[in-house]
PDB file of C-alpha atoms in Angstrom:
ATOM      1  CA  MET A   1      -5.147  16.876  16.263  1.00 27.00           C
ATOM      2  CA  ALA A   2      -8.509  15.937  18.256  1.00 30.00           C
ATOM      3  CA  GLY A   3      -8.453  19.704  19.776  1.00 33.00           C
ATOM      4  CA  GLN A   4      -7.933  21.275  16.573  1.00 31.00           C
ATOM      5  CA  SER A   5     -11.264  22.220  14.928  1.00 32.00           C
ATOM      6  CA  ASN A   6      -9.812  23.143  11.465  1.00 34.00           C
ATOM      7  CA  PRO A   7      -6.127  21.992  10.635  1.00 33.00           C
ATOM      8  CA  ALA A   8      -6.055  24.325   7.823  1.00 34.00           C
ATOM      9  CA  SER A   9      -6.271  27.328   9.744  1.00 32.00           C
ATOM     10  CA  MET A  10      -3.028  26.291  11.325  1.00 33.00           C
ATOM     11  CA  PRO A  11       0.129  28.718  10.935  1.00 31.00           C
ATOM     12  CA  THR A  12       1.932  26.786   7.799  1.00 33.00           C
ATOM     13  CA  SER A  13       5.574  27.216   9.002  1.00 33.00           C
ATOM     14  CA  GLY A  14       7.183  24.050   9.477  1.00 35.00           C
ATOM     15  CA  VAL A  15       6.433  20.954  11.963  1.00 33.00           C
ATOM     16  CA  LYS A  16       4.229  21.789  14.959  1.00 36.00           C
ATOM     17  CA  PRO A  17       4.903  20.281  18.138  1.00 34.00           C
ATOM     18  CA  ASN A  18       2.161  18.428  19.798  1.00 33.00           C
ATOM     19  CA  ALA A  19      -0.149  18.798  16.599  1.00 34.00           C
ATOM     20  CA  HIS A  20      -0.091  15.418  16.100  1.00 36.00           C
ATOM     21  CA  ARG A  21      -1.986  11.901  17.381  1.00 52.00           C
ATOM     22  CA  GLY A  22       0.725   9.359  17.680  1.00 65.00           C
ATOM     23  CA  THR A  23       2.974   9.109  14.531  1.00 73.00           C
ATOM     24  CA  ILE A  24       0.567  11.907  12.929  1.00 88.00           C
ATOM     25  CA  LYS A  25       2.623  15.018  11.867  1.00 90.00           C
ATOM     26  CA  TYR A  26       1.517  18.366  10.956  1.00 92.00           C
ATOM     27  CA  ALA A  27       4.359  19.708   8.337  1.00 95.00           C
ATOM     28  CA  ASN A  28       4.650  21.687   5.079  1.00 97.00           C
ATOM     29  CA  GLY A  29       5.559  19.814   1.979  1.00 97.00           C
ATOM     30  CA  THR A  30       7.089  20.863  -1.277  1.00 98.00           C
ATOM     31  CA  ILE A  31       6.003  19.890  -4.587  1.00 98.00           C
ATOM     32  CA  LEU A  32       9.117  17.967  -6.299  1.00 98.00           C
ATOM     33  CA  ASN A  33       7.284  16.664  -9.306  1.00 98.00           C
ATOM     34  CA  ILE A  34       3.981  16.608 -11.407  1.00 98.00           C
ATOM     35  CA  ASP A  35       3.065  13.734 -13.743  1.00 97.00           C
ATOM     36  CA  ARG A  36      -0.069  14.392 -15.823  1.00 96.00           C
ATOM     37  CA  HIS A  37      -1.931  11.367 -17.112  1.00 95.00           C
ATOM     38  CA  ASP A  38      -4.886  10.549 -19.075  1.00 94.00           C
ATOM     39  CA  GLY A  39      -8.164   9.920 -17.344  1.00 93.00           C
ATOM     40  CA  ALA A  40      -7.435  13.186 -15.295  1.00 95.00           C
ATOM     41  CA  GLN A  41      -4.850  11.348 -13.180  1.00 96.00           C
ATOM     42  CA  VAL A  42      -1.883  13.111 -11.625  1.00 97.00           C
ATOM     43  CA  VAL A  43       0.954  11.200 -10.113  1.00 97.00           C
ATOM     44  CA  MET A  44       2.711  14.302  -7.042  1.00 98.00           C
ATOM     45  CA  ARG A  45       5.815  14.011  -5.462  1.00 98.00           C
ATOM     46  CA  ILE A  46       5.994  15.869  -2.376  1.00 98.00           C
ATOM     47  CA  GLU A  47       9.286  16.795  -0.149  1.00 98.00           C
ATOM     48  CA  CYS A  48       7.932  16.185   3.293  1.00 97.00           C
ATOM     49  CA  PRO A  49      10.587  14.307   5.652  1.00 96.00           C
ATOM     50  CA  PRO A  50       8.276  14.030   8.634  1.00 93.00           C
ATOM     51  CA  LEU A  51       5.493  12.078   6.635  1.00 94.00           C
ATOM     52  CA  ALA A  52       8.218  10.176   4.424  1.00 96.00           C
ATOM     53  CA  THR A  53      10.030   8.714   7.683  1.00 94.00           C
ATOM     54  CA  HIS A  54       6.705   7.296   9.254  1.00 94.00           C
ATOM     55  CA  ALA A  55       4.585   6.201   6.140  1.00 95.00           C
ATOM     56  CA  ARG A  56       3.431   2.605   5.869  1.00 95.00           C
ATOM     57  CA  ALA A  57       1.647   0.872   3.109  1.00 95.00           C
ATOM     58  CA  GLY A  58      -1.778   1.487   3.604  1.00 95.00           C
ATOM     59  CA  SER A  59      -1.328   4.572   5.313  1.00 93.00           C
ATOM     60  CA  PHE A  60      -2.759   7.767   4.113  1.00 96.00           C
ATOM     61  CA  VAL A  61      -2.327  11.831   4.290  1.00 96.00           C
ATOM     62  CA  HIS A  62      -4.666  14.710   4.362  1.00 96.00           C
ATOM     63  CA  LEU A  63      -3.758  17.130   2.411  1.00 95.00           C
ATOM     64  CA  GLN A  64      -4.910  20.827   1.602  1.00 95.00           C
ATOM     65  CA  CYS A  65      -5.504  21.413  -1.960  1.00 96.00           C
ATOM     66  CA  ASP A  66      -5.028  24.864  -2.056  1.00 93.00           C
ATOM     67  CA  ASP A  67      -4.589  27.887   0.218  1.00 90.00           C
ATOM     68  CA  GLU A  68      -8.216  28.870  -0.401  1.00 91.00           C
ATOM     69  CA  LEU A  69      -9.776  25.653   0.400  1.00 91.00           C
ATOM     70  CA  ALA A  70     -10.310  24.842   4.007  1.00 89.00           C
ATOM     71  CA  MET A  71     -11.402  21.313   3.744  1.00 91.00           C
ATOM     72  CA  ARG A  72      -8.419  18.652   3.368  1.00 94.00           C
ATOM     73  CA  ARG A  73      -8.819  15.384   0.783  1.00 94.00           C
ATOM     74  CA  PRO A  74      -7.468  12.034   1.987  1.00 94.00           C
ATOM     75  CA  MET A  75      -4.490  10.665  -0.391  1.00 95.00           C
ATOM     76  CA  SER A  76      -3.084   7.265  -0.449  1.00 95.00           C
ATOM     77  CA  VAL A  77       0.855   7.112   0.083  1.00 97.00           C
ATOM     78  CA  MET A  78       2.189   5.220  -3.396  1.00 97.00           C
ATOM     79  CA  ARG A  79       5.480   5.262  -2.072  1.00 97.00           C
ATOM     80  CA  ALA A  80       7.949   7.005   0.584  1.00 97.00           C
ATOM     81  CA  SER A  81      11.594   7.447   0.950  1.00 97.00           C
ATOM     82  CA  PRO A  82      12.708   8.151   4.513  1.00 96.00           C
ATOM     83  CA  ARG A  83      16.276   8.548   3.112  1.00 96.00           C
ATOM     84  CA  ASP A  84      15.288  11.106   0.724  1.00 98.00           C
ATOM     85  CA  GLY A  85      12.139  12.757   2.384  1.00 98.00           C
ATOM     86  CA  TRP A  86       9.898  12.443  -0.168  1.00 98.00           C
ATOM     87  CA  PHE A  87       6.490  10.512  -0.748  1.00 98.00           C
ATOM     88  CA  ASP A  88       4.399   9.838  -4.098  1.00 98.00           C
ATOM     89  CA  MET A  89       0.823   9.651  -4.061  1.00 97.00           C
ATOM     90  CA  LEU A  90      -1.568   9.128  -7.076  1.00 96.00           C
ATOM     91  CA  PHE A  91      -5.016  10.865  -7.275  1.00 95.00           C
ATOM     92  CA  LYS A  92      -7.668  11.367 -10.008  1.00 94.00           C
ATOM     93  CA  VAL A  93      -9.428  14.847 -10.772  1.00 95.00           C
ATOM     94  CA  HIS A  94     -13.232  14.601  -9.834  1.00 90.00           C
ATOM     95  CA  GLY A  95     -14.062  17.858  -7.854  1.00 92.00           C
ATOM     96  CA  HIS A  96     -13.086  21.279  -6.996  1.00 93.00           C
ATOM     97  CA  GLY A  97     -10.434  20.659  -4.544  1.00 95.00           C
ATOM     98  CA  THR A  98      -8.727  17.670  -6.696  1.00 96.00           C
ATOM     99  CA  ALA A  99      -8.770  20.203  -9.700  1.00 96.00           C
ATOM    100  CA  ARG A 100      -7.110  22.987  -7.622  1.00 96.00           C
ATOM    101  CA  LEU A 101      -4.331  20.527  -6.471  1.00 97.00           C
ATOM    102  CA  ALA A 102      -3.471  19.240 -10.186  1.00 96.00           C
ATOM    103  CA  ASN A 103      -3.126  22.727 -11.096  1.00 96.00           C
ATOM    104  CA  ARG A 104      -0.425  23.292  -8.564  1.00 97.00           C
ATOM    105  CA  GLN A 105       3.177  23.922  -9.249  1.00 97.00           C
ATOM    106  CA  VAL A 106       6.607  22.400  -8.924  1.00 98.00           C
ATOM    107  CA  GLY A 107       8.255  24.185  -5.863  1.00 98.00           C
ATOM    108  CA  ASP A 108       4.529  25.216  -3.953  1.00 98.00           C
ATOM    109  CA  VAL A 109       4.356  24.424  -0.804  1.00 97.00           C
ATOM    110  CA  VAL A 110       1.360  22.526   0.686  1.00 97.00           C
ATOM    111  CA  SER A 111      -0.003  21.474   4.106  1.00 97.00           C
ATOM    112  CA  VAL A 112       0.054  17.781   5.083  1.00 96.00           C
ATOM    113  CA  LEU A 113      -1.108  16.109   7.812  1.00 95.00           C
ATOM    114  CA  GLY A 114      -0.345  12.513   8.459  1.00 94.00           C
ATOM    115  CA  PRO A 115       0.383   9.587   8.140  1.00 95.00           C
ATOM    116  CA  ILE A 116      -2.731   8.465   9.088  1.00 95.00           C
ATOM    117  CA  GLY A 117      -4.407   5.116   9.784  1.00 93.00           C
ATOM    118  CA  ARG A 118      -3.884   1.592  10.435  1.00 93.00           C
ATOM    119  CA  PRO A 119      -1.765  -0.110   7.701  1.00 94.00           C
ATOM    120  CA  PHE A 120      -1.637  -3.313   6.124  1.00 96.00           C
ATOM    121  CA  ARG A 121      -0.089  -5.981   8.486  1.00 89.00           C
ATOM    122  CA  ALA A 122       3.522  -6.436   7.031  1.00 78.00           C
ATOM    123  CA  LYS A 123       4.491  -9.841   8.911  1.00 81.00           C
ATOM    124  CA  ASP A 124       3.065 -13.168   9.379  1.00 84.00           C
ATOM    125  CA  TYR A 125       1.266 -13.405   6.125  1.00 89.00           C
ATOM    126  CA  ARG A 126       0.975 -16.225   3.558  1.00 90.00           C
ATOM    127  CA  PRO A 127       4.081 -16.855   1.296  1.00 90.00           C
ATOM    128  CA  ARG A 128       2.012 -15.667  -1.972  1.00 93.00           C
ATOM    129  CA  PRO A 129       0.366 -12.633  -1.094  1.00 96.00           C
ATOM    130  CA  LEU A 130      -1.935 -11.652  -3.870  1.00 97.00           C
ATOM    131  CA  LEU A 131      -2.012  -7.827  -4.023  1.00 98.00           C
ATOM    132  CA  ILE A 132      -5.470  -6.251  -5.983  1.00 98.00           C
ATOM    133  CA  GLY A 133      -5.945  -2.473  -6.485  1.00 98.00           C
ATOM    134  CA  GLY A 134      -8.364  -0.773  -8.552  1.00 96.00           C
ATOM    135  CA  GLY A 135      -8.477   2.878  -9.742  1.00 92.00           C
ATOM    136  CA  VAL A 136      -7.096   5.250  -6.922  1.00 89.00           C
ATOM    137  CA  GLY A 137      -6.741   1.897  -4.942  1.00 94.00           C
ATOM    138  CA  ILE A 138      -3.571   1.186  -7.003  1.00 96.00           C
ATOM    139  CA  PRO A 139      -1.069   3.093  -5.028  1.00 96.00           C
ATOM    140  CA  PRO A 140      -1.166   1.154  -1.719  1.00 96.00           C
ATOM    141  CA  MET A 141      -0.444  -1.790  -3.711  1.00 97.00           C
ATOM    142  CA  ILE A 142       2.587  -0.741  -5.132  1.00 97.00           C
ATOM    143  CA  PHE A 143       3.703   0.702  -1.629  1.00 97.00           C
ATOM    144  CA  LEU A 144       2.734  -2.543  -0.321  1.00 97.00           C
ATOM    145  CA  ALA A 145       4.837  -4.817  -2.854  1.00 96.00           C
ATOM    146  CA  GLU A 146       7.970  -2.501  -2.464  1.00 95.00           C
ATOM    147  CA  SER A 147       7.979  -3.139   1.494  1.00 94.00           C
ATOM    148  CA  MET A 148       7.366  -6.851   1.138  1.00 93.00           C
ATOM    149  CA  ARG A 149      10.085  -7.354  -1.124  1.00 89.00           C
ATOM    150  CA  SER A 150      12.520  -5.221   1.082  1.00 87.00           C
ATOM    151  CA  LEU A 151      11.257  -7.083   4.255  1.00 84.00           C
ATOM    152  CA  ARG A 152      11.131 -10.440   2.735  1.00 83.00           C
ATOM    153  CA  PRO A 153      12.964 -10.834   0.048  1.00 80.00           C
ATOM    154  CA  GLN A 154      12.268 -14.340  -0.566  1.00 82.00           C
ATOM    155  CA  VAL A 155       8.401 -13.396  -0.688  1.00 85.00           C
ATOM    156  CA  GLU A 156       7.066 -13.221  -4.300  1.00 87.00           C
ATOM    157  CA  PRO A 157       4.159 -10.857  -4.613  1.00 94.00           C
ATOM    158  CA  LEU A 158       1.551 -10.697  -7.474  1.00 97.00           C
ATOM    159  CA  VAL A 159       0.151  -7.592  -8.144  1.00 98.00           C
ATOM    160  CA  LEU A 160      -3.290  -7.245  -9.853  1.00 98.00           C
ATOM    161  CA  MET A 161      -4.434  -3.508 -11.178  1.00 98.00           C
ATOM    162  CA  GLY A 162      -7.850  -2.742 -12.703  1.00 98.00           C
ATOM    163  CA  SER A 163      -8.854   0.453 -14.234  1.00 97.00           C
ATOM    164  CA  GLU A 164     -11.688   1.702 -16.619  1.00 96.00           C
ATOM    165  CA  VAL A 165      -9.674   4.689 -17.547  1.00 95.00           C
ATOM    166  CA  PRO A 166      -5.938   4.416 -19.196  1.00 96.00           C
ATOM    167  CA  PHE A 167      -3.512   3.395 -16.359  1.00 96.00           C
ATOM    168  CA  PRO A 168      -1.461   6.069 -14.929  1.00 94.00           C
ATOM    169  CA  PHE A 169       1.940   4.638 -16.625  1.00 95.00           C
ATOM    170  CA  ARG A 170       2.942   3.070 -20.125  1.00 94.00           C
ATOM    171  CA  ALA A 171       2.451  -0.475 -19.731  1.00 96.00           C
ATOM    172  CA  ARG A 172       4.633  -2.934 -21.209  1.00 96.00           C
ATOM    173  CA  PRO A 173       4.966  -6.764 -21.730  1.00 97.00           C
ATOM    174  CA  SER A 174       6.247  -8.371 -18.483  1.00 97.00           C
ATOM    175  CA  GLN A 175       9.459 -10.066 -18.410  1.00 95.00           C
ATOM    176  CA  ILE A 176       8.011 -12.231 -15.569  1.00 95.00           C
ATOM    177  CA  MET A 177       6.310 -15.103 -17.045  1.00 92.00           C
ATOM    178  CA  LEU A 178       2.994 -16.207 -15.064  1.00 91.00           C
ATOM    179  CA  PRO A 179       1.721 -20.001 -15.576  1.00 85.00           C
ATOM    180  CA  GLY A 180      -2.310 -20.279 -16.071  1.00 81.00           C
ATOM    181  CA  LEU A 181      -3.131 -17.017 -17.413  1.00 88.00           C
ATOM    182  CA  PRO A 182      -4.298 -16.346 -20.925  1.00 87.00           C
ATOM    183  CA  ALA A 183      -1.244 -15.743 -23.331  1.00 87.00           C
ATOM    184  CA  ASP A 184      -2.238 -12.235 -24.286  1.00 93.00           C
ATOM    185  CA  THR A 185      -2.611 -11.136 -20.501  1.00 96.00           C
ATOM    186  CA  ILE A 186       0.947  -9.898 -20.740  1.00 97.00           C
ATOM    187  CA  ALA A 187       1.008  -6.079 -19.976  1.00 98.00           C
ATOM    188  CA  ALA A 188       2.259  -5.121 -16.854  1.00 98.00           C
ATOM    189  CA  MET A 189       3.428  -2.131 -14.909  1.00 98.00           C
ATOM    190  CA  PRO A 190       7.317  -1.244 -15.697  1.00 97.00           C
ATOM    191  CA  LEU A 191       8.328  -0.059 -12.145  1.00 96.00           C
ATOM    192  CA  LEU A 192       7.389  -3.223 -10.429  1.00 97.00           C
ATOM    193  CA  ASP A 193       8.583  -5.483 -13.573  1.00 96.00           C
ATOM    194  CA  ASP A 194      11.905  -3.702 -12.962  1.00 96.00           C
ATOM    195  CA  TRP A 195      12.018  -4.354  -9.281  1.00 95.00           C
ATOM    196  CA  GLY A 196      11.280  -8.248 -10.020  1.00 94.00           C
ATOM    197  CA  ILE A 197       7.624  -7.941  -8.882  1.00 96.00           C
ATOM    198  CA  ALA A 198       5.126  -9.521 -11.193  1.00 96.00           C
ATOM    199  CA  SER A 199       2.162  -7.712 -12.052  1.00 98.00           C
ATOM    200  CA  ARG A 200      -0.796  -7.879 -14.473  1.00 98.00           C
ATOM    201  CA  LEU A 201      -3.560  -5.371 -15.678  1.00 98.00           C
ATOM    202  CA  ALA A 202      -7.450  -5.773 -16.124  1.00 98.00           C
ATOM    203  CA  SER A 203      -9.981  -3.632 -17.591  1.00 98.00           C
ATOM    204  CA  THR A 204     -13.117  -3.934 -19.835  1.00 97.00           C
ATOM    205  CA  GLN A 205     -11.830  -1.329 -22.172  1.00 97.00           C
ATOM    206  CA  GLY A 206      -9.798  -3.419 -24.551  1.00 96.00           C
ATOM    207  CA  TYR A 207      -6.390  -2.113 -23.437  1.00 96.00           C
ATOM    208  CA  ALA A 208      -3.618  -4.139 -25.284  1.00 96.00           C
ATOM    209  CA  GLY A 209      -2.375  -6.698 -23.248  1.00 97.00           C
ATOM    210  CA  CYS A 210      -4.726  -6.352 -20.541  1.00 97.00           C
ATOM    211  CA  PHE A 211      -7.018  -9.231 -19.113  1.00 97.00           C
ATOM    212  CA  ASP A 212     -10.454  -8.618 -20.525  1.00 97.00           C
ATOM    213  CA  GLY A 213     -12.614  -8.321 -17.507  1.00 97.00           C
ATOM    214  CA  LEU A 214     -12.699  -7.303 -13.802  1.00 97.00           C
ATOM    215  CA  VAL A 215      -9.438  -7.352 -11.976  1.00 97.00           C
ATOM    216  CA  THR A 216     -11.566  -9.767  -9.289  1.00 97.00           C
ATOM    217  CA  GLU A 217     -12.125 -12.200 -12.297  1.00 97.00           C
ATOM    218  CA  LEU A 218      -8.605 -12.525 -12.873  1.00 96.00           C
ATOM    219  CA  ALA A 219      -7.791 -12.942  -9.348  1.00 96.00           C
ATOM    220  CA  ARG A 220     -10.375 -15.648  -8.973  1.00 95.00           C
ATOM    221  CA  GLN A 221      -8.836 -17.478 -12.140  1.00 94.00           C
ATOM    222  CA  ILE A 222      -5.425 -17.097 -10.723  1.00 94.00           C
ATOM    223  CA  VAL A 223      -6.360 -18.540  -7.162  1.00 94.00           C
ATOM    224  CA  GLU A 224      -8.662 -21.294  -8.669  1.00 92.00           C
ATOM    225  CA  ASN A 225      -5.666 -22.375 -10.986  1.00 89.00           C
ATOM    226  CA  SER A 226      -3.461 -22.559  -8.621  1.00 89.00           C
ATOM    227  CA  PRO A 227      -2.296 -25.881  -6.767  1.00 86.00           C
ATOM    228  CA  GLU A 228      -1.232 -24.217  -4.258  1.00 85.00           C
ATOM    229  CA  ARG A 229      -4.637 -22.376  -3.099  1.00 85.00           C
ATOM    230  CA  GLY A 230      -3.651 -22.556   0.750  1.00 86.00           C
ATOM    231  CA  ASP A 231      -0.524 -20.339   0.240  1.00 92.00           C
ATOM    232  CA  PHE A 232      -2.433 -17.058  -0.889  1.00 95.00           C
ATOM    233  CA  GLU A 233      -3.193 -14.052   1.093  1.00 96.00           C
ATOM    234  CA  ILE A 234      -5.216 -11.004  -0.588  1.00 97.00           C
ATOM    235  CA  PHE A 235      -4.154  -7.469   0.179  1.00 98.00           C
ATOM    236  CA  ALA A 236      -6.773  -4.935  -1.560  1.00 98.00           C
ATOM    237  CA  CYS A 237      -7.820  -1.449  -2.073  1.00 97.00           C
ATOM    238  CA  GLY A 238     -10.462   0.253  -4.562  1.00 96.00           C
ATOM    239  CA  PRO A 239     -13.839   1.243  -4.951  1.00 94.00           C
ATOM    240  CA  THR A 240     -16.326  -0.543  -2.786  1.00 95.00           C
ATOM    241  CA  PRO A 241     -17.960  -2.560  -5.355  1.00 95.00           C
ATOM    242  CA  MET A 242     -14.673  -4.363  -5.991  1.00 97.00           C
ATOM    243  CA  LEU A 243     -13.639  -4.707  -1.993  1.00 97.00           C
ATOM    244  CA  ARG A 244     -17.397  -6.505  -1.978  1.00 97.00           C
ATOM    245  CA  ALA A 245     -16.181  -8.840  -4.682  1.00 97.00           C
ATOM    246  CA  VAL A 246     -12.780  -9.585  -2.912  1.00 97.00           C
ATOM    247  CA  GLN A 247     -14.357 -10.121   0.081  1.00 97.00           C
ATOM    248  CA  SER A 248     -16.890 -12.724  -1.173  1.00 96.00           C
ATOM    249  CA  LEU A 249     -13.949 -14.537  -3.536  1.00 96.00           C
ATOM    250  CA  ALA A 250     -11.680 -14.465  -0.038  1.00 96.00           C
ATOM    251  CA  LEU A 251     -14.463 -16.327   1.567  1.00 95.00           C
ATOM    252  CA  ALA A 252     -15.667 -18.583  -0.908  1.00 94.00           C
ATOM    253  CA  LEU A 253     -12.150 -19.914  -1.088  1.00 92.00           C
ATOM    254  CA  GLY A 254     -11.126 -19.756   2.484  1.00 93.00           C
ATOM    255  CA  ILE A 255      -8.533 -17.235   1.934  1.00 94.00           C
ATOM    256  CA  PRO A 256      -7.081 -14.613   4.578  1.00 96.00           C
ATOM    257  CA  ALA A 257      -7.840 -10.787   3.180  1.00 97.00           C
ATOM    258  CA  GLN A 258      -6.982  -7.613   4.114  1.00 97.00           C
ATOM    259  CA  LEU A 259      -8.887  -4.850   2.687  1.00 98.00           C
ATOM    260  CA  SER A 260      -8.333  -1.283   2.971  1.00 97.00           C
ATOM    261  CA  LEU A 261     -11.344   0.934   2.765  1.00 95.00           C
ATOM    262  CA  GLU A 262     -12.314   3.878   0.987  1.00 88.00           C
ATOM    263  CA  GLU A 263     -14.842   6.673   2.670  1.00 87.00           C
ATOM    264  CA  PHE A 264     -15.527  10.194   2.467  1.00 85.00           C
ATOM    265  CA  MET A 265     -13.753  12.128   5.168  1.00 89.00           C
ATOM    266  CA  ALA A 266     -14.180  15.373   7.205  1.00 88.00           C
ATOM    267  CA  CYS A 267     -11.424  15.396   9.933  1.00 91.00           C
ATOM    268  CA  ALA A 268      -9.578  12.233   9.004  1.00 89.00           C
ATOM    269  CA  VAL A 269      -8.337  12.186  12.503  1.00 88.00           C
ATOM    270  CA  GLY A 270     -11.098  10.215  14.296  1.00 88.00           C
ATOM    271  CA  GLY A 271     -12.892  13.178  15.778  1.00 89.00           C
ATOM    272  CA  CYS A 272     -15.852  13.618  13.600  1.00 89.00           C
ATOM    273  CA  ALA A 273     -16.838   9.823  12.925  1.00 86.00           C
ATOM    274  CA  GLY A 274     -17.992  10.615   9.514  1.00 88.00           C
ATOM    275  CA  CYS A 275     -16.508   7.748   8.123  1.00 93.00           C
ATOM    276  CA  THR A 276     -17.863   5.235  10.227  1.00 93.00           C
ATOM    277  CA  VAL A 277     -18.430   1.506   8.966  1.00 94.00           C
ATOM    278  CA  ARG A 278     -19.828  -1.540  10.896  1.00 95.00           C
ATOM    279  CA  VAL A 279     -17.581  -4.384  11.524  1.00 95.00           C
ATOM    280  CA  ASN A 280     -17.862  -7.444  13.424  1.00 94.00           C
ATOM    281  CA  THR A 281     -15.772  -7.860  16.528  1.00 90.00           C
ATOM    282  CA  PRO A 282     -15.650 -10.671  19.316  1.00 91.00           C
ATOM    283  CA  ALA A 283     -17.775  -8.495  21.406  1.00 92.00           C
ATOM    284  CA  GLY A 284     -20.292  -7.912  18.742  1.00 92.00           C
ATOM    285  CA  PRO A 285     -21.026  -5.429  15.889  1.00 93.00           C
ATOM    286  CA  ALA A 286     -19.490  -2.042  16.093  1.00 94.00           C
ATOM    287  CA  MET A 287     -19.063   0.857  14.388  1.00 95.00           C
ATOM    288  CA  LYS A 288     -15.445   1.615  13.491  1.00 95.00           C
ATOM    289  CA  ARG A 289     -13.652   4.857  11.942  1.00 94.00           C
ATOM    290  CA  VAL A 290     -12.168   4.112   8.645  1.00 94.00           C
ATOM    291  CA  CYS A 291      -9.646   7.011   9.206  1.00 93.00           C
ATOM    292  CA  VAL A 292      -7.991   5.695  12.558  1.00 92.00           C
ATOM    293  CA  ASP A 293      -9.483   2.333  13.109  1.00 93.00           C
ATOM    294  CA  GLY A 294      -8.442   1.585   9.509  1.00 94.00           C
ATOM    295  CA  PRO A 295      -8.352   1.866   6.811  1.00 96.00           C
ATOM    296  CA  VAL A 296      -7.122  -1.515   6.757  1.00 96.00           C
ATOM    297  CA  PHE A 297      -9.579  -4.159   8.210  1.00 96.00           C
ATOM    298  CA  GLU A 298      -9.724  -7.940   7.850  1.00 96.00           C
ATOM    299  CA  ALA A 299     -12.147  -8.797   5.131  1.00 96.00           C
ATOM    300  CA  GLU A 300     -14.275 -11.235   7.503  1.00 95.00           C
ATOM    301  CA  GLN A 301     -14.876  -8.295   9.877  1.00 95.00           C
ATOM    302  CA  ILE A 302     -16.353  -6.004   7.457  1.00 96.00           C
ATOM    303  CA  VAL A 303     -19.933  -5.564   6.921  1.00 95.00           C
ATOM    304  CA  PHE A 304     -20.682  -3.970   3.616  1.00 93.00           C
ATOM    305  CA  PRO A 305     -24.030  -2.062   3.410  1.00 87.00           C
ATOM    306  CA  GLY A 306     -26.888  -4.327   1.868  1.00 75.00           C
TER     307      GLY A 306
END
């Protein structure tokens, strides 16, 4: 795709041969379902077999929100079914493009580029994965939890989700008990609970059953109260302030962590270098592109601004 200055201007009939880098595909997708939630949040399911087949937890798609808008928007993949050929994404309406996308209808065809990016490392991690998602950083954690359970059934990931707007699902009391937490921190995501994966929610908005505070504060409490601190490994996605806090937590407690960064993107395939971040490498500091060198980096590598 590096030779294409404007992917949105390509013809939109089917998969285009040679219009990809590695596993990146250029294809049409059909909207199968749209769930709209409070807080201007939308969960959308798109049928697109080339994307569903290659998507991994942490990868994202670059999607054309409307035929009249040339610039695409990056969206994290929340779930993918290679067998049925669909993927889910969660997004929040915060501008003209996402507003147009939220108004699309079931059956509409959308142009999709992806999956893009370096996903989370799906093997050789510690036995107690702690998955932390904030806001629209929640989707990769759901994908990762499902992937972990399918790849290593003996592993028991714990998913922590934080939000300052209503969660994009109807929370319910978890059937999975966790020691070391306040008795009233019991709200969970039903989908994860049904899979047998523990989850807990955090917010400062006073939502019933949620931990009253930041999701990183909840994570710190869980790790510090555990006698098996060395078994934890953190995986996180969310706004930069949250990721900075996760990085500080991981470094302070000596826990490895993988962070999926959020950055504004233009091309999303490494051509424009508009999404670069500073990271430490064995050869010294370097600028890396979040879209194709990331979005997932080891926490100890990242140099956050300031």
